[in-house]
Amino acid sequence: MKIEIAVCGVGGQGVVTMSAVIGEICVRRGLNVVAAETHGMAQRMGSVEVFVRIGDVEAPLISPASADYVVALEMVEALRGVRYLKRCGWILVSNIYIPPPGSDRVPSRRQVIELLSKLPIKMIVIDVEEIINRLEDPRVVNMAMLGALLSFKDISKILPIDVAEDVVQGMLGSVNREALAMGYRQALEKMNNGNGIYVSNVCTYSTAPSSNQG
């Protein structure tokens, strides 16, 4: 068994914290996990990428076009991170939009989705802004997106939502635990109703979210 996950975002969004939480869940489950941060502890608003490899793996880096999942905590960063995604893999895109400062050639939200939807991949867009507004805490982006990731069947089999909730409660507290649960439920709902789902014609739904509500 091997699962490769690339997480991307900007400094201050908790990309590295998200990988640490995944690592702790793996430890509790007795799973081998290796992780690597490729762009350093970027200054606030700078790009950050982290690789997490679970199972029969040794080296921490993920090659382009080989990740099973890409989790983008910010929309523009999704355009950078998608290069790691394998053909017909899933990219999970947060609707948080933070254009790089000083640039006048940044694609809009709509353009980001249009560009990604032309690729031979599967995509789900998570309304993290709604979760932030409901919890009144902008720091929960990473846990909301982790919850969405945990809704997928092959992920939930090895990283169950109940174990993840316990880990997040212990490491980050109750607000982040609720964000995790909300991201999980939203991803399940979106896959059921098709809202925010984009699938290339060359791909199938071979990896669907779990029906286990946790």
Tab-separated table of N, CA and C in Angstrom, residues 7 15 28 53 72 78 85 93 95 135 153 156 158 165 176 183-184 200 202-203 205 207-208 210-213:
chain	number	residue	atom	x	y	z
A	7	VAL	N	0.700	18.730	-0.449
A	7	VAL	CA	-0.079	19.813	0.147
A	7	VAL	C	0.594	21.130	-0.204
A	15	VAL	N	0.306	24.827	6.373
A	15	VAL	CA	0.611	23.679	5.511
A	15	VAL	C	1.441	22.647	6.271
A	28	ARG	N	-0.298	6.784	15.173
A	28	ARG	CA	-1.298	6.110	16.008
A	28	ARG	C	-1.853	4.863	15.333
A	53	ARG	N	4.122	10.939	2.266
A	53	ARG	CA	4.044	9.620	1.630
A	53	ARG	C	3.792	8.580	2.711
A	72	ALA	N	-4.794	21.764	-2.071
A	72	ALA	CA	-4.395	23.163	-2.228
A	72	ALA	C	-5.183	24.023	-1.250
A	78	ALA	N	-2.988	26.174	-6.185
A	78	ALA	CA	-3.443	24.942	-6.838
A	78	ALA	C	-2.842	24.810	-8.232
A	85	LEU	N	0.264	16.048	-9.457
A	85	LEU	CA	-0.857	15.117	-9.483
A	85	LEU	C	-0.750	14.143	-10.648
A	93	VAL	N	-9.346	21.660	-3.818
A	93	VAL	CA	-9.022	23.080	-3.910
A	93	VAL	C	-9.866	23.879	-2.923
A	95	ASN	N	-11.442	27.336	-1.620
A	95	ASN	CA	-11.857	28.545	-2.338
A	95	ASN	C	-11.250	29.818	-1.749
A	135	LEU	N	-17.219	29.359	11.952
A	135	LEU	CA	-16.413	29.173	13.161
A	135	LEU	C	-15.773	30.473	13.647
A	153	LYS	N	-12.380	7.313	0.210
A	153	LYS	CA	-12.393	5.937	0.702
A	153	LYS	C	-11.014	5.384	1.012
A	156	SER	N	-9.751	7.185	4.103
A	156	SER	CA	-10.488	6.894	5.339
A	156	SER	C	-10.230	5.484	5.858
A	158	ILE	N	-7.372	4.033	6.048
A	158	ILE	CA	-6.139	4.006	6.840
A	158	ILE	C	-6.060	5.155	7.845
A	165	GLU	N	-9.996	13.119	14.528
A	165	GLU	CA	-10.622	14.080	15.441
A	165	GLU	C	-9.929	14.081	16.799
A	176	ASN	N	-10.530	23.632	15.807
A	176	ASN	CA	-9.934	22.939	14.669
A	176	ASN	C	-10.561	21.565	14.463
A	183	GLY	N	-15.275	20.096	7.178
A	183	GLY	CA	-14.685	19.828	5.873
A	183	GLY	C	-15.008	18.427	5.387
A	184	TYR	N	-14.985	17.481	6.312
A	184	TYR	CA	-15.315	16.083	6.006
A	184	TYR	C	-16.751	15.970	5.496
A	200	SER	N	-12.551	15.231	-15.532
A	200	SER	CA	-12.203	15.154	-16.940
A	200	SER	C	-12.922	13.986	-17.604
A	202	VAL	N	-11.738	11.912	-19.500
A	202	VAL	CA	-10.890	10.720	-19.580
A	202	VAL	C	-10.798	9.997	-18.239
A	203	CYS	N	-11.435	10.551	-17.204
A	203	CYS	CA	-11.350	9.970	-15.864
A	203	CYS	C	-12.695	9.391	-15.439
A	205	TYR	N	-14.993	7.892	-11.680
A	205	TYR	CA	-15.096	8.055	-10.232
A	205	TYR	C	-14.583	6.814	-9.514
A	207	THR	N	-12.318	6.621	-7.383
A	207	THR	CA	-12.023	6.936	-5.986
A	207	THR	C	-13.072	7.913	-5.497
A	208	ALA	N	-14.090	7.412	-4.843
A	208	ALA	CA	-15.170	8.267	-4.352
A	208	ALA	C	-15.050	8.425	-2.851
A	210	SER	N	-15.884	8.373	1.100
A	210	SER	CA	-16.463	7.320	1.919
A	210	SER	C	-17.892	7.646	2.289
A	211	SER	N	-18.710	6.610	2.440
A	211	SER	CA	-20.076	6.807	2.912
A	211	SER	C	-20.147	6.780	4.427
A	212	ASN	N	-19.016	6.481	5.063
A	212	ASN	CA	-18.957	6.449	6.525
A	212	ASN	C	-18.938	7.865	7.068
A	213	GLN	N	-19.930	8.224	7.827
A	213	GLN	CA	-20.040	9.585	8.329
A	213	GLN	C	-19.139	9.838	9.528
